[in-house]
Amino acid sequence: MQPDEATQAKPETVVAVPGLVVTPIERKTANSEGKQTKRMFGIIPNFAAVSARTEVPVLSARDKFILASKDSGDYSSFIWSGLQAAQSMALRSYPGLHQGAAGYGRYYWRAFADQASGSFFTEAIVPVLTNEDPRYYTLGYGGFFRRARYALSRVVITRTDSGRDTFNLSEIVGNGMEAGLANFYYPPQERSLHNTAVNWATQLEAASLNNLFREFWPDIRRKVLRQK
């Protein structure tokens, strides 16, 4: 006996929310495994993470630039840039920037420029050109090593706007463009191929760690912080 049209399961839908791209209506599961929040620990931006087993609309070019703007201009970005600047000055990473309040200012605006340009290259500019989706799609199930391997693989593999897997030009090339751009505002003695390569590798390392945090953040919320 065939079910009539009224009793057939209807596909789930998603709704758009003004201000940032879209907020998906998530599929209901027996628990909250794989459910992402907009921030980690209430501070760290997590706007580009998609909950496990969730369907979301394609990001338009405008949506990608909105996403990059929110990440780069978030209040936490100013705090994080300040911490990075303080660390770099304490380690005398760039002696040409000198010390003291003026030196800290030089470190600070460069640290902020690094993270802002990185966000725009990896989440907007390159993804628009390559039709790639800059969001992180949470796996949310399986053992620790399987999920960790998946999270790390997302640095080199991403989705296209049509949903197919592809080489992650947004992350690889985008971070390379950020490292190249930095040569224009760091001291001349720091503008070498070696230093550019180190900067690029550092950005990829940060992306890898960020993906790991995103993947296991739902578990940290449920099992460690005891949040529903």
Backbone as a chain_set.jsonl record, in Angstrom:
{"seq": "MQPDEATQAKPETVVAVPGLVVTPIERKTANSEGKQTKRMFGIIPNFAAVSARTEVPVLSARDKFILASKDSGDYSSFIWSGLQAAQSMALRSYPGLHQGAAGYGRYYWRAFADQASGSFFTEAIVPVLTNEDPRYYTLGYGGFFRRARYALSRVVITRTDSGRDTFNLSEIVGNGMEAGLANFYYPPQERSLHNTAVNWATQLEAASLNNLFREFWPDIRRKVLRQK", "coords": {"N": [[0.846, -1.204, 0.0], [0.692, 2.121, -0.923], [1.877, 5.094, 0.652], [-0.147, 7.996, 1.114], [0.05, 11.327, -0.287], [-0.1, 13.177, 1.757], [0.961, 11.961, 3.98], [3.588, 11.421, 3.463], [7.115, 11.842, 4.093], [8.405, 15.056, 4.387], [10.998, 16.929, 2.764], [13.618, 18.528, 4.588], [13.979, 22.0, 5.267], [15.824, 25.115, 4.865], [16.528, 28.242, 6.378], [17.074, 31.718, 5.799], [18.955, 34.163, 7.542], [19.071, 37.546, 8.243], [22.11, 39.398, 8.126], [24.15, 37.477, 8.377], [25.002, 35.262, 6.003], [23.391, 32.287, 6.144], [21.27, 30.549, 8.427], [21.034, 27.258, 9.16], [18.186, 25.025, 9.43], [18.471, 22.48, 11.513], [18.754, 18.911, 11.188], [16.931, 16.81, 13.274], [18.338, 14.898, 15.847], [18.988, 12.058, 17.989], [20.621, 12.938, 19.99], [22.824, 15.696, 20.778], [25.052, 15.464, 19.154], [27.705, 16.622, 17.19], [26.701, 19.19, 16.901], [27.196, 22.51, 16.18], [28.171, 25.743, 17.504], [27.938, 29.342, 17.28], [30.098, 30.489, 18.454], [33.112, 29.411, 20.103], [33.644, 28.462, 23.397], [32.318, 30.716, 24.058], [33.624, 32.93, 23.067], [35.575, 32.625, 20.943], [35.346, 32.986, 17.463], [33.183, 31.046, 15.434], [31.891, 30.981, 13.069], [32.016, 29.83, 10.555], [31.56, 27.138, 10.732], [29.727, 24.181, 10.098], [27.092, 22.323, 11.393], [27.038, 18.753, 12.063], [25.436, 16.433, 9.825], [23.732, 18.273, 8.566], [21.992, 20.235, 6.235], [22.798, 22.905, 4.166], [22.288, 26.049, 2.448], [23.817, 27.097, -0.667], [26.613, 29.277, -0.593], [26.584, 32.589, -1.649], [28.608, 34.886, -3.615], [28.568, 37.316, -2.282], [27.794, 36.44, 0.278], [30.083, 35.058, 1.054], [31.949, 37.096, 1.339], [30.739, 38.469, 3.415], [30.975, 36.594, 5.446], [33.808, 36.498, 5.718], [34.218, 39.115, 6.543], [32.916, 39.157, 9.024], [34.484, 37.355, 10.469], [37.049, 38.561, 10.383], [36.59, 41.09, 11.454], [35.589, 40.701, 13.97], [35.183, 41.238, 17.514], [36.882, 39.653, 19.014], [39.029, 39.301, 17.341], [40.558, 41.594, 17.536], [41.48, 41.359, 20.122], [42.92, 38.956, 19.971], [44.873, 39.674, 18.095], [46.234, 41.536, 19.607], [47.365, 39.909, 21.589], [49.021, 38.275, 20.044], [50.74, 40.208, 19.023], [51.995, 41.097, 21.371], [53.35, 38.769, 22.137], [55.08, 38.394, 19.933], [56.628, 40.728, 20.122], [57.812, 40.379, 22.615], [59.422, 38.206, 22.068], [61.07, 39.357, 20.294], [60.676, 39.084, 17.553], [60.714, 40.561, 15.195], [63.126, 42.565, 14.936], [63.45, 45.032, 13.701], [61.136, 46.426, 14.155], [61.316, 47.39, 16.64], [61.041, 48.228, 20.224], [58.936, 49.022, 23.126], [56.061, 51.286, 23.488], [55.533, 52.379, 20.963], [56.726, 50.473, 19.339], [55.156, 48.255, 19.971], [52.745, 49.062, 18.849], [53.417, 48.934, 16.152], [53.855, 46.201, 15.845], [51.285, 45.358, 16.455], [49.383, 46.367, 14.479], [50.282, 45.041, 12.258], [49.938, 42.362, 12.965], [47.172, 42.324, 13.093], [46.566, 42.922, 10.439], [47.573, 40.65, 9.208], [45.802, 38.569, 10.104], [43.349, 39.544, 9.171], [43.679, 39.818, 6.358], [44.23, 37.174, 5.799], [41.75, 35.968, 6.403], [40.088, 37.114, 4.42], [41.319, 36.277, 2.037], [41.14, 33.443, 2.226], [38.453, 32.878, 2.797], [36.848, 34.389, 1.167], [37.906, 35.855, -1.263], [39.532, 33.943, -2.829], [37.779, 31.633, -2.664], [35.522, 32.671, -4.066], [36.551, 32.991, -6.63], [37.203, 30.357, -7.285], [34.919, 28.944, -6.921], [34.509, 27.576, -4.494], [33.512, 26.227, -1.308], [33.962, 27.79, 1.689], [33.355, 26.896, 4.221], [33.478, 24.811, 7.228], [32.611, 21.506, 7.365], [31.259, 19.588, 9.738], [32.154, 16.326, 10.777], [31.399, 14.62, 12.962], [30.866, 11.98, 13.883], [32.047, 8.612, 14.608], [35.309, 7.225, 15.51], [37.969, 8.758, 17.499], [40.44, 9.049, 16.052], [39.619, 8.732, 13.427], [37.972, 10.962, 13.07], [39.775, 13.012, 13.647], [41.605, 12.666, 11.59], [39.95, 13.246, 9.434], [39.351, 15.968, 9.987], [41.886, 17.166, 9.718], [42.349, 16.596, 7.069], [40.682, 18.356, 5.786], [42.081, 20.643, 5.341], [43.362, 20.367, 2.949], [41.405, 19.386, 1.342], [38.269, 20.35, 0.166], [34.826, 21.449, -0.226], [33.104, 22.044, -3.302], [30.959, 24.669, -4.543], [28.892, 23.258, -5.592], [28.843, 20.987, -4.122], [30.697, 18.918, -4.439], [33.765, 17.157, -3.643], [36.981, 18.707, -3.639], [40.328, 19.851, -4.438], [41.713, 21.933, -1.966], [42.039, 24.885, -2.825], [41.421, 27.344, -1.799], [42.358, 27.4, 0.857], [45.078, 26.583, 0.634], [46.234, 28.155, -1.498], [45.17, 30.631, -0.793], [46.274, 31.2, 1.787], [48.906, 31.307, 0.986], [48.865, 33.612, -0.569], [48.316, 35.484, 1.405], [50.691, 35.3, 2.892], [52.477, 36.236, 0.977], [51.544, 38.855, 0.602], [52.179, 39.972, 3.063], [54.836, 40.623, 2.835], [54.928, 43.185, 1.947], [54.49, 44.897, 4.049], [56.077, 44.221, 6.21], [59.344, 44.59, 7.797], [62.141, 45.242, 5.559], [64.29, 43.388, 5.85], [62.984, 41.1, 6.52], [61.808, 40.147, 4.303], [62.047, 37.611, 2.663], [62.313, 34.596, 0.677], [62.39, 32.35, 2.254], [61.312, 33.236, 4.756], [58.77, 33.92, 3.896], [57.792, 31.399, 3.168], [57.822, 30.163, 5.666], [55.92, 31.686, 7.016], [53.65, 31.042, 5.491], [53.486, 28.252, 5.997], [53.013, 28.356, 8.73], [50.48, 29.519, 8.805], [48.962, 27.469, 7.63], [49.325, 25.494, 9.515], [47.965, 26.653, 11.666], [45.387, 26.637, 10.575], [44.926, 23.899, 10.484], [44.888, 23.191, 13.224], [42.703, 24.709, 13.981], [40.652, 23.432, 12.579], [40.636, 20.957, 13.913], [39.814, 21.755, 16.461], [37.271, 22.725, 15.807], [35.986, 20.373, 14.931], [35.857, 18.784, 17.261], [34.662, 20.444, 19.069], [31.778, 20.289, 19.565], [31.729, 17.951, 21.139], [33.3, 18.686, 23.308], [31.667, 20.631, 24.406], [29.405, 19.096, 25.194], [30.443, 16.948, 26.771], [32.464, 17.883, 28.441], [31.977, 20.6, 29.219], [29.353, 20.231, 29.8], [27.116, 21.258, 28.466], [23.945, 21.669, 26.942]], "CA": [[0.0, 0.0, 0.0], [1.505, 3.316, -1.04], [1.42, 6.192, 1.511], [-0.641, 9.125, 0.331], [0.934, 12.497, -0.321], [-0.163, 13.915, 3.017], [1.732, 11.289, 5.026], [4.978, 11.268, 3.055], [8.045, 12.74, 4.783], [8.782, 16.23, 3.614], [12.402, 17.293, 2.929], [13.816, 19.65, 5.484], [14.316, 23.254, 4.61], [16.736, 26.001, 5.567], [16.052, 29.608, 6.331], [18.122, 32.726, 5.813], [18.877, 35.128, 8.626], [19.792, 38.761, 7.862], [23.324, 39.681, 8.903], [25.189, 36.534, 7.983], [24.689, 34.097, 5.194], [22.159, 31.615, 6.489], [21.295, 29.651, 9.572], [20.259, 26.1, 8.746], [17.357, 24.289, 10.366], [19.218, 21.239, 11.574], [17.995, 17.682, 11.312], [16.851, 16.393, 14.659], [18.972, 13.628, 16.158], [18.685, 11.602, 19.337], [21.403, 13.762, 20.905], [23.346, 16.902, 20.132], [26.361, 15.189, 18.56], [28.033, 17.356, 15.98], [26.027, 20.482, 16.811], [28.102, 23.629, 16.339], [27.661, 27.037, 17.969], [28.593, 30.424, 16.561], [31.371, 30.776, 19.139], [33.643, 28.388, 20.977], [33.9, 29.012, 24.728], [31.643, 31.996, 24.15], [34.491, 34.022, 22.607], [36.257, 32.349, 19.672], [34.394, 32.901, 16.343], [33.009, 29.736, 14.814], [30.827, 31.274, 12.119], [32.141, 29.05, 9.318], [31.37, 25.714, 11.003], [28.395, 23.645, 9.825], [26.808, 21.161, 12.246], [26.979, 17.462, 11.379], [24.133, 16.013, 9.304], [22.935, 19.478, 8.321], [22.011, 20.742, 4.871], [22.82, 24.37, 4.142], [22.268, 26.595, 1.085], [25.079, 27.525, -1.266], [27.009, 30.649, -0.283], [26.816, 33.473, -2.787], [29.85, 35.655, -3.485], [28.335, 38.298, -1.21], [27.803, 35.717, 1.547], [31.47, 34.724, 1.396], [32.592, 38.32, 1.828], [30.149, 38.755, 4.727], [31.606, 35.657, 6.367], [35.174, 36.964, 5.959], [34.129, 40.366, 7.302], [32.575, 38.843, 10.41], [35.637, 36.728, 11.112], [38.185, 39.478, 10.517], [36.237, 42.266, 12.232], [35.007, 40.335, 15.255], [35.909, 41.843, 18.64], [37.941, 38.746, 19.469], [40.182, 39.457, 16.45], [41.379, 42.674, 18.078], [42.14, 40.812, 21.31], [43.899, 37.962, 19.531], [45.982, 40.4, 17.469], [47.0, 42.128, 20.692], [48.155, 38.856, 22.234], [50.07, 37.881, 19.107], [51.705, 41.31, 18.964], [52.761, 41.074, 22.617], [54.251, 37.621, 22.078], [56.125, 38.657, 18.938], [57.528, 41.762, 20.62], [58.587, 39.789, 23.704], [60.419, 37.318, 21.456], [61.834, 40.175, 19.352], [60.567, 38.382, 16.268], [61.082, 41.49, 14.125], [63.894, 43.613, 15.613], [63.284, 46.308, 13.018], [59.942, 47.113, 14.649], [61.737, 47.987, 17.909], [60.296, 47.912, 21.441], [58.171, 50.123, 23.69], [54.683, 51.475, 23.042], [55.518, 52.562, 19.505], [57.04, 49.174, 18.751], [53.978, 47.393, 20.117], [51.777, 49.497, 17.849], [53.842, 48.407, 14.847], [53.557, 44.77, 15.867], [49.842, 45.132, 16.537], [48.629, 46.536, 13.24], [50.716, 44.003, 11.33], [49.273, 41.127, 13.372], [45.774, 42.433, 12.684], [46.533, 42.831, 8.974], [47.794, 39.241, 8.866], [44.597, 37.755, 10.281], [42.27, 40.062, 8.327], [43.932, 39.44, 4.964], [44.076, 35.725, 5.722], [40.319, 35.663, 6.355], [39.509, 37.495, 3.134], [41.858, 35.428, 0.971], [40.712, 32.041, 2.343], [37.011, 32.726, 2.936], [36.091, 35.199, 0.209], [38.493, 36.13, -2.578], [39.833, 32.708, -3.569], [36.566, 30.823, -2.852], [34.669, 33.234, -5.111], [37.188, 32.715, -7.921], [37.272, 28.914, -7.553], [33.611, 28.343, -6.622], [34.663, 26.661, -3.373], [32.773, 26.533, -0.081], [34.984, 27.946, 2.724], [32.884, 26.442, 5.529], [33.934, 23.513, 7.728], [31.489, 20.603, 7.558], [31.585, 18.694, 10.838], [31.857, 14.907, 10.591], [30.541, 14.403, 14.125], [30.664, 10.597, 14.308], [33.231, 7.796, 14.412], [36.325, 7.294, 16.547], [38.791, 9.971, 17.585], [41.43, 9.148, 14.978], [38.92, 8.939, 12.157], [37.516, 12.349, 13.013], [40.954, 13.88, 13.59], [42.126, 12.553, 10.224], [39.024, 14.0, 8.587], [39.529, 17.404, 10.245], [43.158, 17.588, 9.119], [42.252, 16.485, 5.606], [39.925, 19.491, 5.253], [43.006, 21.699, 4.948], [43.713, 20.147, 1.542], [40.204, 18.983, 0.613], [37.09, 21.134, 0.528], [33.685, 21.247, -1.121], [32.759, 23.083, -4.265], [29.616, 25.185, -4.303], [27.93, 22.247, -6.026], [28.852, 19.883, -3.167], [31.714, 17.902, -4.72], [35.071, 17.354, -3.02], [37.994, 19.23, -4.547], [41.54, 20.324, -3.77], [41.393, 23.166, -1.258], [42.81, 26.034, -3.285], [41.124, 28.485, -0.922], [43.248, 27.352, 2.014], [46.49, 26.482, 0.239], [46.626, 29.348, -2.251], [44.782, 31.811, -0.031], [47.295, 31.481, 2.796], [50.114, 31.717, 0.277], [48.675, 35.014, -0.958], [48.48, 36.279, 2.629], [52.115, 35.328, 3.212], [53.123, 37.11, 0.007], [51.15, 40.234, 0.875], [52.869, 40.438, 4.263], [56.15, 41.156, 2.463], [54.824, 44.613, 1.649], [54.414, 45.739, 5.25], [57.073, 43.848, 7.227], [60.652, 45.192, 7.506], [62.823, 44.679, 4.38], [65.122, 42.236, 6.175], [62.123, 39.938, 6.708], [61.194, 39.814, 3.014], [62.796, 36.566, 1.977], [61.509, 33.446, 0.286], [62.324, 31.467, 3.427], [60.361, 33.77, 5.728], [57.431, 33.81, 3.306], [57.408, 29.989, 3.276], [57.552, 29.889, 7.081], [54.63, 32.326, 7.296], [52.635, 30.217, 4.822], [53.36, 26.997, 6.743], [52.41, 28.685, 10.018], [49.054, 29.723, 8.579], [48.36, 26.159, 7.396], [49.308, 24.818, 10.814], [46.862, 27.25, 12.429], [44.142, 26.143, 9.982], [44.781, 22.499, 10.903], [44.476, 23.193, 14.627], [41.348, 25.258, 14.03], [39.74, 22.377, 12.145], [40.536, 19.976, 14.987], [38.975, 22.344, 17.501], [35.894, 22.76, 15.311], [35.435, 19.021, 14.877], [35.599, 18.239, 18.591], [33.988, 21.405, 19.919], [30.5, 19.776, 20.07], [31.996, 16.968, 22.196], [33.763, 19.434, 24.476], [30.486, 21.266, 24.992], [28.527, 18.119, 25.828], [31.059, 16.044, 27.727], [33.34, 18.594, 29.381], [31.268, 21.764, 29.755], [28.012, 19.79, 30.17], [26.118, 22.134, 27.886], [22.993, 20.964, 26.067]], "C": [[0.872, 1.241, 0.0], [0.984, 4.409, -0.118], [0.922, 7.341, 0.652], [0.276, 10.323, 0.52], [0.993, 13.207, 1.015], [0.703, 13.293, 4.086], [3.179, 11.088, 4.668], [5.854, 12.287, 3.761], [8.439, 13.877, 3.868], [10.266, 16.542, 3.826], [12.526, 18.504, 3.815], [14.258, 20.875, 4.711], [15.303, 24.026, 5.444], [16.197, 27.403, 5.429], [17.211, 30.558, 6.407], [17.874, 33.691, 6.952], [19.665, 36.352, 8.226], [21.024, 38.949, 8.728], [24.439, 38.734, 8.591], [24.568, 35.365, 7.245], [23.35, 33.491, 5.572], [22.357, 30.836, 7.77], [20.44, 28.45, 9.219], [19.319, 25.62, 9.839], [17.926, 22.881, 10.394], [18.303, 20.036, 11.695], [18.037, 17.239, 12.768], [17.503, 15.029, 14.828], [18.667, 13.279, 17.599], [19.471, 12.383, 20.375], [21.968, 14.928, 20.122], [24.727, 16.685, 19.536], [26.543, 16.007, 17.294], [27.388, 18.71, 15.858], [27.007, 21.607, 17.125], [27.389, 24.849, 16.92], [28.442, 28.124, 17.242], [29.918, 30.837, 17.19], [31.796, 29.57, 19.96], [34.066, 29.054, 22.284], [33.308, 30.412, 24.884], [32.423, 33.167, 23.599], [34.992, 33.796, 21.184], [35.244, 32.202, 18.537], [34.368, 31.511, 15.722], [31.928, 29.827, 13.743], [30.843, 30.373, 10.89], [31.952, 27.558, 9.532], [29.926, 25.312, 10.766], [28.202, 22.396, 10.677], [26.735, 19.884, 11.412], [25.555, 17.156, 10.949], [23.192, 17.194, 9.093], [23.088, 19.911, 6.865], [21.949, 22.257, 4.91], [22.812, 24.857, 2.691], [23.676, 26.957, 0.614], [25.362, 28.978, -0.867], [27.189, 31.433, -1.576], [28.146, 34.187, -2.594], [29.717, 36.677, -2.355], [28.39, 37.639, 0.16], [29.228, 35.41, 2.002], [32.211, 35.943, 1.925], [32.023, 38.728, 3.189], [30.793, 37.867, 5.784], [33.021, 36.106, 6.723], [35.184, 38.237, 6.798], [33.828, 40.104, 8.768], [33.749, 38.222, 11.143], [36.76, 37.73, 11.371], [37.873, 40.672, 11.404], [35.619, 41.963, 13.576], [35.837, 40.924, 16.396], [37.056, 40.965, 19.122], [39.193, 38.864, 18.601], [41.12, 40.547, 16.962], [42.137, 42.191, 19.313], [43.249, 39.851, 20.907], [45.115, 38.636, 18.882], [46.865, 41.032, 18.532], [47.885, 41.116, 21.38], [49.309, 38.41, 21.334], [51.154, 38.946, 19.032], [52.595, 41.317, 20.198], [53.771, 39.933, 22.615], [55.409, 37.877, 21.112], [57.115, 39.702, 19.427], [58.4, 41.216, 21.735], [59.704, 38.899, 23.168], [61.338, 38.058, 20.49], [61.868, 39.514, 17.969], [60.997, 39.249, 15.101], [61.816, 42.672, 14.752], [63.71, 44.996, 14.993], [62.06, 47.089, 13.47], [60.182, 47.756, 16.011], [60.787, 47.627, 19.06], [59.489, 49.127, 21.907], [56.775, 50.224, 23.113], [54.59, 51.619, 21.524], [55.795, 51.243, 18.797], [55.86, 48.23, 18.828], [52.911, 47.773, 19.087], [52.121, 48.95, 16.47], [53.575, 46.904, 14.756], [52.049, 44.533, 15.754], [49.15, 45.251, 15.181], [49.048, 45.514, 12.191], [50.065, 42.663, 11.664], [47.805, 41.148, 12.944], [45.644, 42.31, 11.165], [46.723, 41.391, 8.517], [46.492, 38.448, 8.957], [43.449, 38.232, 9.387], [42.466, 39.653, 6.868], [43.795, 37.932, 4.787], [42.62, 35.32, 5.619], [39.737, 35.964, 4.983], [40.04, 36.634, 1.991], [41.264, 34.025, 1.02], [39.207, 31.848, 2.393], [36.203, 33.485, 1.888], [36.739, 35.25, -1.168], [38.75, 34.861, -3.389], [38.591, 31.829, -3.723], [35.615, 31.351, -3.928], [35.229, 32.89, -6.49], [37.144, 31.237, -8.291], [35.945, 28.189, -7.326], [33.721, 27.274, -5.537], [33.88, 27.16, -2.163], [33.784, 26.62, 1.062], [34.565, 27.432, 4.103], [33.457, 25.08, 5.903], [32.715, 22.659, 8.034], [31.873, 19.535, 8.59], [31.23, 17.248, 10.507], [30.952, 14.433, 11.731], [30.303, 12.975, 14.565], [31.921, 9.797, 13.995], [34.223, 7.991, 15.551], [37.159, 8.561, 16.468], [39.72, 10.113, 16.388], [40.772, 9.35, 13.619], [38.506, 10.401, 12.008], [38.695, 13.323, 12.934], [41.557, 13.856, 12.189], [41.252, 13.337, 9.249], [39.25, 15.5, 8.736], [40.806, 17.922, 9.588], [43.091, 17.552, 7.598], [41.526, 17.672, 4.99], [40.813, 20.687, 4.926], [43.339, 21.583, 3.465], [42.511, 19.707, 0.695], [39.04, 19.841, 1.093], [35.955, 20.805, -0.428], [33.588, 22.387, -2.126], [31.365, 23.597, -3.911], [28.541, 24.183, -4.706], [27.961, 21.002, -5.143], [29.861, 18.793, -3.424], [33.004, 18.211, -3.963], [36.066, 17.832, -4.062], [39.222, 19.651, -3.749], [41.278, 21.71, -3.201], [42.312, 24.319, -1.664], [42.603, 27.241, -2.363], [42.094, 28.538, 0.253], [44.709, 27.4, 1.597], [46.959, 27.75, -0.467], [46.312, 30.616, -1.463], [45.801, 32.183, 1.038], [48.628, 31.856, 2.174], [50.04, 33.178, -0.151], [48.828, 35.933, 0.256], [49.953, 36.404, 2.988], [52.874, 36.239, 2.253], [52.806, 38.568, 0.25], [51.905, 40.806, 2.063], [54.244, 41.025, 3.953], [56.116, 42.66, 2.213], [54.803, 45.474, 2.903], [55.291, 45.277, 6.412], [58.425, 44.443, 6.839], [61.354, 44.502, 6.346], [63.631, 43.424, 4.677], [64.313, 40.956, 6.387], [61.525, 39.449, 5.393], [62.055, 38.827, 2.236], [61.873, 35.416, 1.623], [61.334, 32.498, 1.468], [61.282, 31.952, 4.428], [58.921, 33.712, 5.213], [56.914, 32.386, 3.426], [57.065, 29.62, 4.719], [56.197, 30.478, 7.476], [53.489, 31.495, 6.717], [52.397, 28.919, 5.588], [52.703, 27.23, 8.099], [50.908, 28.87, 9.887], [48.333, 28.385, 8.356], [48.298, 25.349, 8.69], [48.152, 25.333, 11.676], [45.512, 26.759, 11.9], [43.872, 24.703, 10.403], [44.286, 22.414, 12.34], [43.045, 23.705, 14.778], [40.317, 24.212, 13.618], [39.557, 21.307, 13.227], [39.628, 20.49, 16.106], [37.512, 22.354, 17.071], [35.255, 21.379, 15.362], [35.032, 18.521, 16.263], [34.933, 19.232, 19.543], [32.615, 20.908, 20.406], [30.686, 18.774, 21.209], [32.468, 17.653, 23.473], [32.587, 20.086, 25.187], [29.651, 20.263, 25.787], [29.191, 17.378, 26.985], [31.916, 16.746, 28.785], [32.594, 19.751, 30.039], [29.839, 21.44, 30.177], [26.921, 20.746, 29.675], [25.216, 21.339, 26.959], [23.051, 21.572, 24.682]], "O": [[1.726, 1.381, 0.875], [-0.223, 4.65, -0.086], [1.486, 7.632, -0.402], [1.159, 10.323, 1.377], [2.024, 13.779, 1.37], [1.145, 13.983, 5.004], [3.948, 10.617, 5.506], [5.444, 13.421, 4.008], [8.768, 13.664, 2.701], [10.755, 16.434, 4.951], [11.673, 19.391, 3.81], [14.841, 20.775, 3.631], [15.596, 23.66, 6.582], [15.489, 27.715, 4.471], [18.233, 30.243, 7.016], [16.73, 34.001, 7.286], [20.842, 36.222, 7.891], [20.986, 38.69, 9.931], [25.596, 39.154, 8.543], [23.751, 34.609, 7.769], [22.3, 34.095, 5.352], [23.482, 30.507, 8.145], [19.238, 28.597, 8.997], [19.604, 25.778, 11.026], [17.865, 22.167, 9.393], [17.205, 20.133, 12.241], [19.087, 17.297, 13.408], [17.251, 14.111, 14.047], [18.147, 14.106, 18.349], [19.041, 12.486, 21.524], [21.636, 15.128, 18.954], [25.501, 17.635, 19.423], [25.657, 16.076, 16.443], [27.505, 19.344, 14.809], [27.581, 21.649, 18.213], [26.167, 24.969, 16.838], [29.49, 27.854, 16.657], [30.756, 31.46, 16.539], [30.963, 28.807, 20.448], [34.755, 30.074, 22.281], [33.741, 31.191, 25.733], [31.942, 34.299, 23.651], [34.853, 34.665, 20.324], [34.352, 31.361, 18.638], [35.409, 30.887, 15.514], [31.157, 28.891, 13.533], [29.809, 30.171, 10.253], [32.161, 26.778, 8.603], [29.004, 26.014, 11.181], [29.056, 21.509, 10.681], [26.416, 19.918, 10.223], [24.592, 17.555, 11.605], [22.003, 17.12, 9.406], [24.199, 19.944, 6.336], [21.122, 22.826, 5.623], [23.282, 24.149, 1.8], [24.598, 27.1, 1.417], [24.449, 29.802, -0.813], [27.874, 30.979, -2.492], [28.746, 34.101, -1.523], [30.645, 36.873, -1.57], [28.958, 38.197, 1.099], [29.54, 35.493, 3.189], [33.01, 35.834, 2.855], [32.745, 39.274, 4.023], [31.118, 38.325, 6.879], [33.397, 36.098, 7.895], [36.048, 38.419, 7.656], [34.404, 40.738, 9.652], [33.984, 38.527, 12.312], [37.349, 37.745, 12.452], [38.772, 41.219, 12.042], [35.165, 42.878, 14.263], [37.05, 41.091, 16.264], [38.08, 41.469, 19.584], [40.295, 38.565, 19.061], [42.338, 40.432, 16.833], [43.291, 42.564, 19.528], [44.365, 39.914, 21.422], [46.251, 38.213, 19.097], [48.088, 41.068, 18.394], [49.029, 41.417, 21.72], [50.428, 38.195, 21.801], [52.343, 38.63, 18.982], [53.805, 41.517, 20.095], [54.912, 40.107, 23.042], [56.568, 37.611, 21.432], [58.315, 39.581, 19.179], [59.586, 41.537, 21.813], [60.794, 38.843, 23.737], [62.267, 37.473, 19.933], [62.91, 39.402, 17.324], [61.573, 38.756, 14.131], [61.19, 43.684, 15.068], [63.805, 46.01, 15.685], [61.954, 48.285, 13.2], [59.376, 48.557, 16.483], [59.86, 46.833, 18.895], [59.37, 50.122, 21.193], [56.347, 49.363, 22.345], [53.697, 51.062, 20.886], [55.175, 50.932, 17.78], [55.583, 47.49, 17.884], [52.253, 46.901, 18.522], [51.237, 48.552, 15.711], [53.127, 46.402, 13.725], [51.601, 43.627, 15.052], [48.418, 44.349, 14.775], [48.25, 45.159, 11.323], [49.683, 41.914, 10.765], [47.261, 40.139, 12.494], [44.719, 41.669, 10.667], [46.102, 40.959, 7.545], [46.118, 37.744, 8.019], [42.665, 37.418, 8.9], [41.527, 39.194, 6.218], [43.308, 37.462, 3.759], [42.277, 34.43, 4.841], [38.978, 35.162, 4.44], [39.292, 36.297, 1.073], [40.919, 33.466, -0.021], [38.718, 30.767, 2.065], [35.004, 33.249, 1.739], [36.176, 34.741, -2.137], [38.246, 34.719, -4.503], [38.357, 31.315, -4.817], [34.973, 30.565, -4.625], [34.482, 32.541, -7.404], [37.057, 30.894, -9.47], [35.852, 26.976, -7.514], [33.113, 26.207, -5.636], [33.623, 28.355, -2.018], [34.414, 25.613, 1.383], [35.34, 27.523, 5.055], [33.865, 24.299, 5.043], [31.88, 23.032, 8.859], [32.721, 18.683, 8.324], [30.136, 16.972, 10.015], [29.867, 13.905, 11.488], [29.592, 12.763, 15.547], [32.765, 10.239, 13.216], [34.01, 8.813, 16.442], [37.072, 9.33, 15.51], [39.783, 11.178, 15.774], [41.304, 10.057, 12.763], [38.672, 10.997, 10.944], [38.623, 14.337, 12.239], [41.968, 14.89, 11.663], [41.757, 14.008, 8.349], [39.333, 16.222, 7.743], [40.806, 18.989, 8.975], [43.704, 18.379, 6.922], [41.72, 17.974, 3.813], [40.355, 21.645, 4.302], [43.571, 22.592, 2.8], [42.599, 19.665, -0.533], [38.856, 20.031, 2.295], [36.108, 19.981, -1.329], [33.94, 23.531, -1.838], [30.678, 23.015, -3.072], [27.412, 24.248, -4.22], [27.2, 20.062, -5.374], [29.886, 17.809, -2.683], [33.305, 19.37, -3.677], [36.012, 17.422, -5.221], [39.159, 19.79, -2.528], [40.692, 22.563, -3.868], [43.238, 24.678, -0.937], [43.509, 28.054, -2.177], [42.594, 29.608, 0.601], [45.491, 28.174, 2.15], [47.963, 28.348, -0.079], [47.096, 31.564, -1.467], [46.154, 33.354, 1.179], [49.396, 32.627, 2.752], [51.038, 33.896, -0.1], [49.396, 37.021, 0.154], [50.416, 37.486, 3.347], [53.805, 36.935, 2.659], [53.678, 39.428, 0.124], [52.238, 41.991, 2.076], [54.76, 41.835, 4.722], [57.149, 43.329, 2.262], [55.074, 46.672, 2.825], [55.255, 45.876, 7.487], [58.637, 44.769, 5.671], [61.186, 43.297, 6.159], [63.664, 42.499, 3.866], [64.874, 39.861, 6.429], [60.813, 38.445, 5.371], [62.71, 39.193, 1.26], [60.791, 35.274, 2.192], [60.265, 31.916, 1.658], [60.46, 31.165, 4.897], [57.982, 33.489, 5.977], [55.745, 32.171, 3.744], [56.13, 28.857, 4.965], [55.421, 29.839, 8.186], [52.478, 31.272, 7.383], [51.252, 28.525, 5.807], [51.925, 26.398, 8.566], [50.146, 28.434, 10.75], [47.218, 28.195, 8.841], [47.341, 24.613, 8.929], [47.454, 24.557, 12.328], [44.598, 26.495, 12.681], [42.726, 24.328, 10.651], [43.367, 21.651, 12.639], [42.275, 23.2, 15.595], [39.248, 24.109, 14.22], [38.448, 20.812, 13.431], [38.787, 19.757, 16.627], [36.621, 22.036, 17.859], [34.109, 21.237, 15.788], [33.979, 17.903, 16.418], [34.669, 18.899, 20.698], [32.308, 21.095, 21.583], [29.888, 18.75, 22.145], [32.092, 17.26, 24.578], [32.517, 20.093, 26.416], [29.238, 20.543, 26.912], [28.591, 17.198, 28.045], [32.067, 16.244, 29.899], [32.577, 19.872, 31.264], [29.18, 22.251, 30.828], [25.938, 21.004, 30.37], [25.679, 20.433, 26.265], [22.333, 21.133, 23.784]]}, "num_chains": 1, "name": "protein.A"}
